XYZ file of C-alpha atoms in Angstrom:
523
model
C -10.861 -20.831 43.688
C -14.477 -19.766 44.159
C -13.356 -17.045 46.560
C -10.825 -15.519 44.108
C -12.010 -12.693 41.858
C -10.516 -10.298 39.375
C -12.484 -7.419 40.892
C -14.443 -6.832 44.091
C -16.731 -3.791 44.158
C -17.962 -2.332 47.465
C -21.269 -0.454 47.298
C -24.132 -0.718 44.811
C -24.596 2.968 44.056
C -25.129 3.991 40.455
C -21.414 4.531 39.706
C -20.362 1.216 41.235
C -23.206 -0.696 39.562
C -22.389 0.637 36.081
C -18.720 -0.197 36.633
C -19.481 -3.731 37.836
C -21.713 -4.413 34.829
C -19.091 -3.162 32.365
C -16.306 -5.222 33.957
C -18.468 -8.331 34.138
C -19.541 -7.987 30.504
C -15.879 -7.516 29.545
C -15.096 -10.976 30.913
C -13.734 -10.205 34.380
C -14.787 -12.231 37.413
C -16.624 -9.764 39.665
C -17.966 -9.879 43.222
C -20.238 -7.020 44.318
C -20.821 -6.404 48.037
C -23.124 -3.980 49.856
C -23.794 -3.815 53.609
C -27.365 -2.715 52.853
C -30.047 -5.326 52.177
C -31.048 -3.435 49.003
C -29.431 -2.162 45.811
C -28.682 1.465 45.041
C -26.974 2.842 48.202
C -27.790 6.580 48.417
C -29.846 6.359 45.203
C -31.890 3.353 46.335
C -35.563 2.869 45.540
C -37.434 1.691 48.642
C -40.970 0.781 49.556
C -42.488 2.940 52.303
C -41.947 0.307 54.989
C -38.313 -0.026 53.886
C -38.024 3.782 54.042
C -39.218 3.765 57.664
C -36.626 1.084 58.492
C -33.983 3.210 56.738
C -35.043 6.253 58.830
C -34.802 4.267 62.063
C -31.278 3.105 61.194
C -30.241 6.667 60.277
C -31.588 8.018 63.587
C -29.056 5.890 65.460
C -26.276 8.252 64.331
C -28.160 11.241 62.883
C -30.858 12.702 65.104
C -31.719 15.410 62.587
C -33.637 12.859 60.479
C -37.380 13.257 61.054
C -40.392 11.248 59.935
C -44.071 12.066 60.375
C -47.200 10.053 59.705
C -48.227 6.434 59.808
C -47.555 3.788 57.216
C -50.476 3.752 54.761
C -52.172 0.649 53.470
C -50.318 -1.025 50.629
C -47.009 0.510 51.768
C -45.111 -1.938 49.590
C -46.813 -0.584 46.473
C -44.761 2.610 46.771
C -41.301 3.003 45.248
C -39.621 6.061 46.711
C -36.192 7.263 45.660
C -33.477 8.423 48.054
C -31.829 10.318 45.177
C -34.406 11.350 42.551
C -33.150 12.600 39.189
C -34.100 12.897 35.542
C -32.228 11.427 32.560
C -31.084 13.653 29.667
C -32.296 12.111 26.403
C -28.809 12.480 24.917
C -25.690 11.946 26.995
C -23.262 9.435 28.506
C -25.812 7.834 30.818
C -28.459 6.994 28.250
C -25.683 5.760 25.948
C -24.619 3.330 28.675
C -28.224 2.282 29.269
C -28.628 1.312 25.630
C -25.144 -0.083 24.925
C -25.230 -2.277 28.044
C -28.714 -3.641 27.369
C -29.921 -2.402 30.771
C -32.575 -0.312 29.030
C -34.422 -3.615 28.539
C -34.688 -4.082 32.303
C -36.555 -0.834 32.978
C -39.283 1.414 31.668
C -39.166 5.135 31.052
C -41.405 8.050 30.175
C -40.901 11.661 29.183
C -40.680 14.252 31.930
C -43.853 16.334 31.899
C -44.089 20.019 32.641
C -41.240 22.144 33.970
C -42.717 24.897 36.131
C -41.040 27.824 37.902
C -42.325 29.585 41.008
C -41.498 33.274 40.848
C -43.182 36.415 42.092
C -45.722 34.301 43.968
C -46.920 32.684 40.730
C -46.468 29.448 38.835
C -45.265 29.738 35.262
C -44.663 26.972 32.761
C -41.180 27.099 31.248
C -41.372 26.832 27.419
C -39.785 23.629 26.153
C -39.726 24.532 22.441
C -39.881 27.471 20.031
C -43.598 26.824 19.521
C -44.158 27.037 23.286
C -42.397 30.415 23.347
C -44.614 31.953 20.679
C -47.787 30.511 22.201
C -46.977 31.896 25.649
C -49.167 34.755 26.848
C -46.726 35.689 29.610
C -44.128 37.309 27.281
C -44.329 40.298 24.968
C -43.487 39.875 21.299
C -40.180 41.699 21.817
C -39.281 39.401 24.716
C -40.116 36.335 22.612
C -37.714 37.517 19.900
C -34.963 38.102 22.453
C -35.467 34.654 23.958
C -35.379 33.061 20.496
C -32.128 34.912 19.711
C -30.581 33.611 22.938
C -31.683 30.021 22.286
C -30.160 30.119 18.782
C -26.936 31.426 20.349
C -26.948 28.762 23.094
C -27.660 25.904 20.674
C -24.722 26.799 18.430
C -20.939 27.038 18.716
C -20.930 29.911 21.184
C -17.372 29.416 22.477
C -15.869 31.817 19.924
C -18.853 34.146 19.712
C -18.216 37.821 20.410
C -21.162 37.998 22.840
C -19.401 35.539 25.155
C -15.928 37.068 24.937
C -14.844 38.163 28.405
C -18.134 37.020 29.960
C -17.344 33.354 30.589
C -17.014 33.739 34.350
C -19.825 36.236 34.804
C -22.966 35.009 36.591
C -25.394 33.677 33.975
C -28.181 35.863 35.355
C -26.131 39.032 34.738
C -25.054 37.788 31.295
C -28.668 37.344 30.193
C -29.581 40.829 31.426
C -26.646 42.701 29.897
C -25.995 40.867 26.645
C -29.470 39.680 25.607
C -31.521 42.344 27.441
C -33.883 39.764 28.911
C -36.317 40.699 31.646
C -35.709 39.618 35.227
C -38.451 36.969 35.106
C -37.259 35.478 31.808
C -33.601 35.504 32.852
C -34.452 33.691 36.092
C -36.483 31.084 34.206
C -33.579 30.381 31.837
C -30.996 30.345 34.637
C -32.818 28.021 37.007
C -35.262 26.034 34.839
C -33.299 25.648 31.587
C -29.678 25.881 32.729
C -30.603 24.288 36.087
C -28.164 26.442 38.043
C -28.095 25.527 41.717
C -26.716 28.768 43.084
C -27.234 32.454 42.418
C -23.726 33.258 41.130
C -23.045 30.269 38.861
C -20.760 31.055 35.933
C -22.025 31.595 32.403
C -19.857 29.146 30.434
C -20.682 25.928 32.355
C -24.375 26.859 32.336
C -24.290 27.460 28.570
C -22.752 24.008 28.071
C -25.658 22.485 30.012
C -28.250 24.489 28.108
C -26.790 23.418 24.758
C -26.763 19.779 25.798
C -30.400 19.934 26.915
C -31.524 21.789 23.772
C -29.929 19.062 21.656
C -31.656 16.388 23.742
C -35.081 17.879 23.080
C -36.913 15.976 20.368
C -35.059 12.669 20.565
C -37.982 10.914 22.234
C -40.467 13.780 22.367
C -40.814 17.436 23.336
C -39.010 17.081 26.672
C -35.221 16.890 26.988
C -35.520 14.424 29.869
C -36.809 10.978 30.752
C -37.873 9.630 34.130
C -37.496 6.025 35.202
C -40.262 3.849 36.613
C -40.295 2.336 40.119
C -38.283 5.107 41.762
C -35.799 5.890 39.005
C -32.068 5.712 39.766
C -32.274 2.930 42.357
C -34.202 0.686 40.006
C -31.725 1.453 37.209
C -28.761 0.662 39.492
C -30.390 -2.697 40.192
C -30.706 -3.203 36.430
C -26.951 -2.759 35.993
C -26.394 -5.231 38.845
C -28.662 -7.698 37.093
C -26.620 -7.279 33.898
C -23.457 -8.073 35.878
C -25.091 -11.123 37.483
C -26.165 -12.460 34.078
C -22.487 -12.379 33.094
C -21.412 -14.286 36.216
C -21.156 -11.525 38.796
C -21.541 -12.664 42.421
C -23.739 -10.510 44.696
C -23.596 -10.275 48.492
C -26.130 -7.918 50.103
C -26.753 -7.202 53.765
C -23.262 -8.230 54.847
C -20.650 -5.824 56.191
C -16.992 -5.959 55.248
C -15.133 -6.488 58.540
C -11.553 -6.337 57.246
C -9.611 -5.304 54.152
C -5.904 -5.954 53.838
C -3.464 -5.520 50.983
C -1.380 -8.509 49.917
C 2.197 -7.926 48.816
C 3.248 -10.534 46.218
C 6.932 -9.970 47.111
C 7.115 -7.261 44.424
C 8.542 -9.480 41.666
C 10.635 -7.957 38.925
C 8.342 -9.284 36.228
C 4.713 -8.443 37.115
C 3.376 -10.487 34.227
C 4.448 -13.678 35.973
C 2.258 -12.845 38.975
C -0.560 -11.013 37.265
C -3.041 -13.583 38.571
C -2.027 -13.246 42.220
C -4.489 -11.398 44.492
C -3.584 -7.950 45.783
C -6.342 -7.671 48.406
C -7.959 -9.960 50.998
C -11.437 -9.135 52.284
C -13.347 -10.584 55.220
C -17.140 -10.410 55.101
C -19.423 -10.748 58.103
C -20.767 -14.283 58.515
C -18.622 -15.626 55.643
C -16.248 -18.461 56.605
C -13.575 -17.750 53.976
C -11.754 -14.653 52.900
C -12.427 -13.220 49.467
C -9.436 -12.309 47.320
C -9.139 -9.967 44.364
C -6.618 -8.283 42.103
C -8.536 -5.012 41.944
C -10.681 -3.428 44.653
C -13.192 -0.699 43.797
C -15.014 1.016 46.652
C -17.223 3.970 47.346
C -15.359 6.404 49.584
C -17.903 5.849 52.365
C -17.060 2.128 52.623
C -13.287 2.322 52.347
C -11.485 2.006 55.742
C -9.464 4.998 56.878
C -6.096 3.254 56.587
C -6.753 2.618 52.883
C -8.602 5.792 51.913
C -5.354 7.793 51.646
C -3.759 5.053 49.519
C -6.530 4.782 46.936
C -6.529 6.160 43.414
C -9.502 8.549 43.595
C -11.605 8.727 40.428
C -12.809 12.242 39.703
C -15.431 13.530 37.251
C -13.950 14.972 34.063
C -16.848 17.224 33.041
C -16.009 20.407 34.899
C -16.748 22.327 31.694
C -20.479 22.138 32.418
C -20.721 21.145 36.083
C -22.436 23.129 38.796
C -20.336 23.693 41.946
C -20.400 20.462 43.943
C -22.464 21.013 47.087
C -21.323 20.021 50.566
C -24.671 18.351 51.266
C -28.282 18.224 50.077
C -31.314 18.756 52.298
C -34.068 16.376 51.182
C -37.744 15.771 51.842
C -39.932 12.882 50.704
C -43.653 13.579 51.122
C -46.513 11.232 50.234
C -49.847 12.915 49.524
C -53.357 11.569 49.289
C -54.545 12.433 45.798
C -52.996 12.867 42.357
C -50.454 15.604 41.709
C -52.444 18.401 40.082
C -51.131 21.930 39.601
C -52.685 24.821 37.656
C -51.341 25.967 34.333
C -49.603 29.330 34.115
C -51.770 31.694 36.163
C -51.426 34.290 33.424
C -52.608 31.801 30.814
C -55.793 29.791 30.579
C -56.095 28.836 34.245
C -56.873 25.236 33.317
C -55.065 22.323 34.906
C -53.747 18.940 33.971
C -52.871 15.854 35.951
C -49.165 15.000 35.732
C -47.077 12.827 37.983
C -43.773 13.679 36.288
C -43.577 17.377 37.054
C -40.445 19.393 37.872
C -41.072 22.568 39.880
C -38.209 25.017 40.470
C -38.023 27.625 43.236
C -35.252 30.120 42.333
C -33.195 31.611 45.181
C -35.161 34.253 47.052
C -38.474 33.333 45.433
C -40.189 32.097 48.612
C -40.552 34.028 51.857
C -38.743 32.062 54.546
C -36.809 30.077 51.936
C -33.205 30.166 50.774
C -31.743 33.314 49.229
C -28.725 31.369 47.914
C -29.896 27.975 46.627
C -32.486 26.932 44.080
C -34.906 24.296 45.339
C -36.297 21.549 43.117
C -39.557 19.688 43.586
C -39.924 16.513 41.540
C -43.174 14.575 41.560
C -44.019 10.933 40.976
C -47.140 8.803 41.038
C -48.919 5.847 39.455
C -47.812 6.942 35.968
C -44.276 5.778 36.800
C -45.410 2.860 38.984
C -44.124 4.764 42.017
C -47.381 4.995 43.982
C -50.834 3.381 44.033
C -53.663 4.958 42.091
C -54.816 8.260 43.583
C -51.574 8.889 45.507
C -48.576 11.097 44.797
C -44.990 11.617 45.928
C -43.153 14.933 46.285
C -39.342 15.021 46.320
C -37.908 18.326 47.545
C -34.160 19.034 47.465
C -31.944 21.996 48.391
C -28.176 21.929 47.703
C -25.940 23.440 50.384
C -22.475 24.849 49.725
C -21.471 24.615 53.391
C -22.530 22.725 56.485
C -25.874 24.058 57.697
C -26.736 24.823 61.301
C -30.357 24.053 60.425
C -31.956 20.662 59.952
C -33.425 19.522 56.633
C -36.891 19.981 58.106
C -36.304 23.632 59.037
C -34.869 24.333 55.577
C -37.551 22.546 53.549
C -40.762 22.822 55.576
C -41.620 26.235 53.981
C -41.345 24.689 50.520
C -43.523 21.706 51.397
C -46.171 24.065 52.776
C -45.954 26.213 49.648
C -46.306 23.259 47.271
C -49.348 21.907 49.092
C -50.932 25.374 48.917
C -50.455 25.447 45.133
C -53.025 22.738 44.519
C -56.271 24.118 43.055
C -58.459 25.607 45.815
C -61.249 23.092 45.344
C -58.783 20.245 45.971
C -56.842 21.622 48.931
C -59.356 20.411 51.511
C -59.170 16.933 50.024
C -55.364 16.882 49.965
C -53.810 15.351 53.040
C -50.195 14.631 53.826
C -49.921 10.899 54.474
C -46.312 10.953 55.661
C -43.131 12.970 55.247
C -39.428 12.370 55.818
C -36.707 15.021 56.120
C -33.012 14.161 56.007
C -29.610 15.520 55.076
C -27.579 13.741 52.408
C -23.913 14.451 53.023
C -21.608 13.967 50.064
C -18.367 12.140 50.739
C -15.342 14.182 49.795
C -12.451 12.587 47.953
C -8.975 13.238 49.301
C -6.214 12.660 46.796
C -3.492 10.240 47.827
C -0.446 11.957 49.298
C 1.779 9.195 47.980
C 1.721 6.700 45.144
C -1.639 4.881 45.333
C -1.788 1.145 45.781
C -1.994 -0.636 42.454
C -5.537 -1.853 41.898
C -7.159 0.177 44.710
C -9.765 2.573 43.280
C -12.131 4.889 45.191
C -15.214 6.468 43.617
C -16.959 9.580 44.965
C -20.587 9.980 45.907
C -22.790 10.402 42.848
C -23.526 13.999 41.976
C -26.909 15.009 43.424
C -27.624 17.368 40.508
C -31.154 16.631 39.375
C -30.384 16.842 35.626
C -26.658 16.161 35.207
C -26.088 13.689 38.066
C -26.658 10.510 36.063
C -24.365 11.667 33.234
C -21.611 12.353 35.761
C -22.152 8.867 37.199
C -21.693 7.276 33.763
C -18.509 9.284 33.095
C -16.963 8.369 36.472
C -17.955 4.722 35.924
C -16.205 4.624 32.553
C -13.047 6.172 34.009
C -13.144 3.606 36.837
C -13.616 0.766 34.353
C -10.617 1.831 32.305
C -8.326 2.187 35.343
C -9.464 -1.207 36.651
C -8.805 -2.882 33.295
C -5.368 -1.266 33.116
C -4.463 -2.419 36.629
C -5.443 -5.960 35.753
C -3.019 -5.983 32.789
C -5.871 -6.834 30.504
C -7.046 -5.142 27.326
C -10.654 -4.859 26.273
C -10.754 -4.745 22.496
C -13.161 -4.655 19.612
C -12.534 -4.821 15.919
C -13.416 -1.533 14.236
C -12.489 -1.265 10.573
C -9.487 -3.443 11.179
C -8.207 -1.420 14.176
C -8.169 -2.581 17.763
C -9.674 -0.019 20.145
C -10.398 -0.011 23.858
C -14.158 0.239 24.429
C -16.371 0.715 27.473
C -19.103 -1.745 26.501
C -18.027 -4.807 24.476
C -20.093 -5.453 21.377
C -22.297 -8.271 22.608
C -25.560 -7.471 20.854
C -24.860 -9.981 18.081
C -24.405 -12.703 20.706
C -27.307 -11.608 22.918
C -30.393 -11.357 20.753
C -32.064 -7.977 20.929
C -29.916 -6.667 23.779
C -29.604 -2.934 24.154
C -31.450 -1.932 21.009
C -34.503 -0.249 22.484
C -36.007 1.755 25.297
C -39.154 0.568 27.084
C -42.015 3.054 27.408
């Protein structure tokens, strides 16, 4: 019965990998399949030579993908992310990292500076009350108004009179009218504290995000966010896969699924008698035998058309603080010769610091030739996160799109890449050279709800949210919902003893059995 499993998972994206680890740790027999020869799917961490191979495969069906430059020496010493993100220091994702023990498989550091580009200038975004009062860019009156807003946002604002009737107003307008903040300060809060993607995002969801991030500040240090080593999300997805494998999970990479069929066990009157019978048969390229399972979990991109309308689609349940889900994301990965060095606030001391964990935000309309609708994020990486060799840096540029764009990712993002390179201190610009750059469009798979009763045990998960700050938390929430539906369909209960009561839990309590598991974060 080596080819019979409780669960087969298709795709090794972050959602699928968390789900597989949780099911495997809960005692289910899991097989995890991905047609790619690497872990992580759209969030994968690749070396530069693997990135070039990925580009060449994408060009076969997407001619808008462009790549410039030659492979540098030591190309395998780079770890570049296809879906870069930061990790809130408090939230569902970091809870899963710790509870699962996967935090032991990776290393993390605090995100460095958050910088906003506005009015042709760079300005550091204050990360604490002390930063606000030390800033030379704000008047004393403005500092008091900002402090009043932050106290409001950190508290129970839902029933506050200032919010009454303003929940659906754009956050930018809310900050102007209710807290009398200047245009520059309101834009900094909207796009570099609330991390709004679009110009008209509603106040209430943004306030929920701001409160969550304010609470996260101070857990590990002054920043609300962590960044992962070796490319971030892709490396973490591989860590969850490793946790599943330790618990007996079977992994098949680089093999395509050629056929999926549902198996009807004659619909017996008593399902308990046939609870161990498989519901699905799967054929894998170059595998002699079919694989069978009672529950099939798949990313929407890998599920065949005849089954996609019969699947139970798992949807995020955090709409209270979500940004609108974009149709696609234009992305650029650029490798530069030299460390990432940007000046401090131009209105401040004019000094500079070297940081390879910087987050730079371009609000809508802030750059000539750029987007007037979408905020653009630039995340940096380098040797400090083991993402590049010494003296090299990586720029990740992303622009969310609400609708299909007639322009390529290169046309949309080239002005931002040029602007970022021009922001390096003047004495370094001649030494800075672009080693290579890749532009591509990440399309997000939509989830169509089943028009009829879904097949029992067939679960479809959406593409991970591309949001740079909330994406990983959404992934953890969708993974938990998928885990619970899978466990229910298998007629199994996952229990723990808690003060004499039996409760269903996401991560079984295994720390007592696995010495030291899940009790720390590696720095």
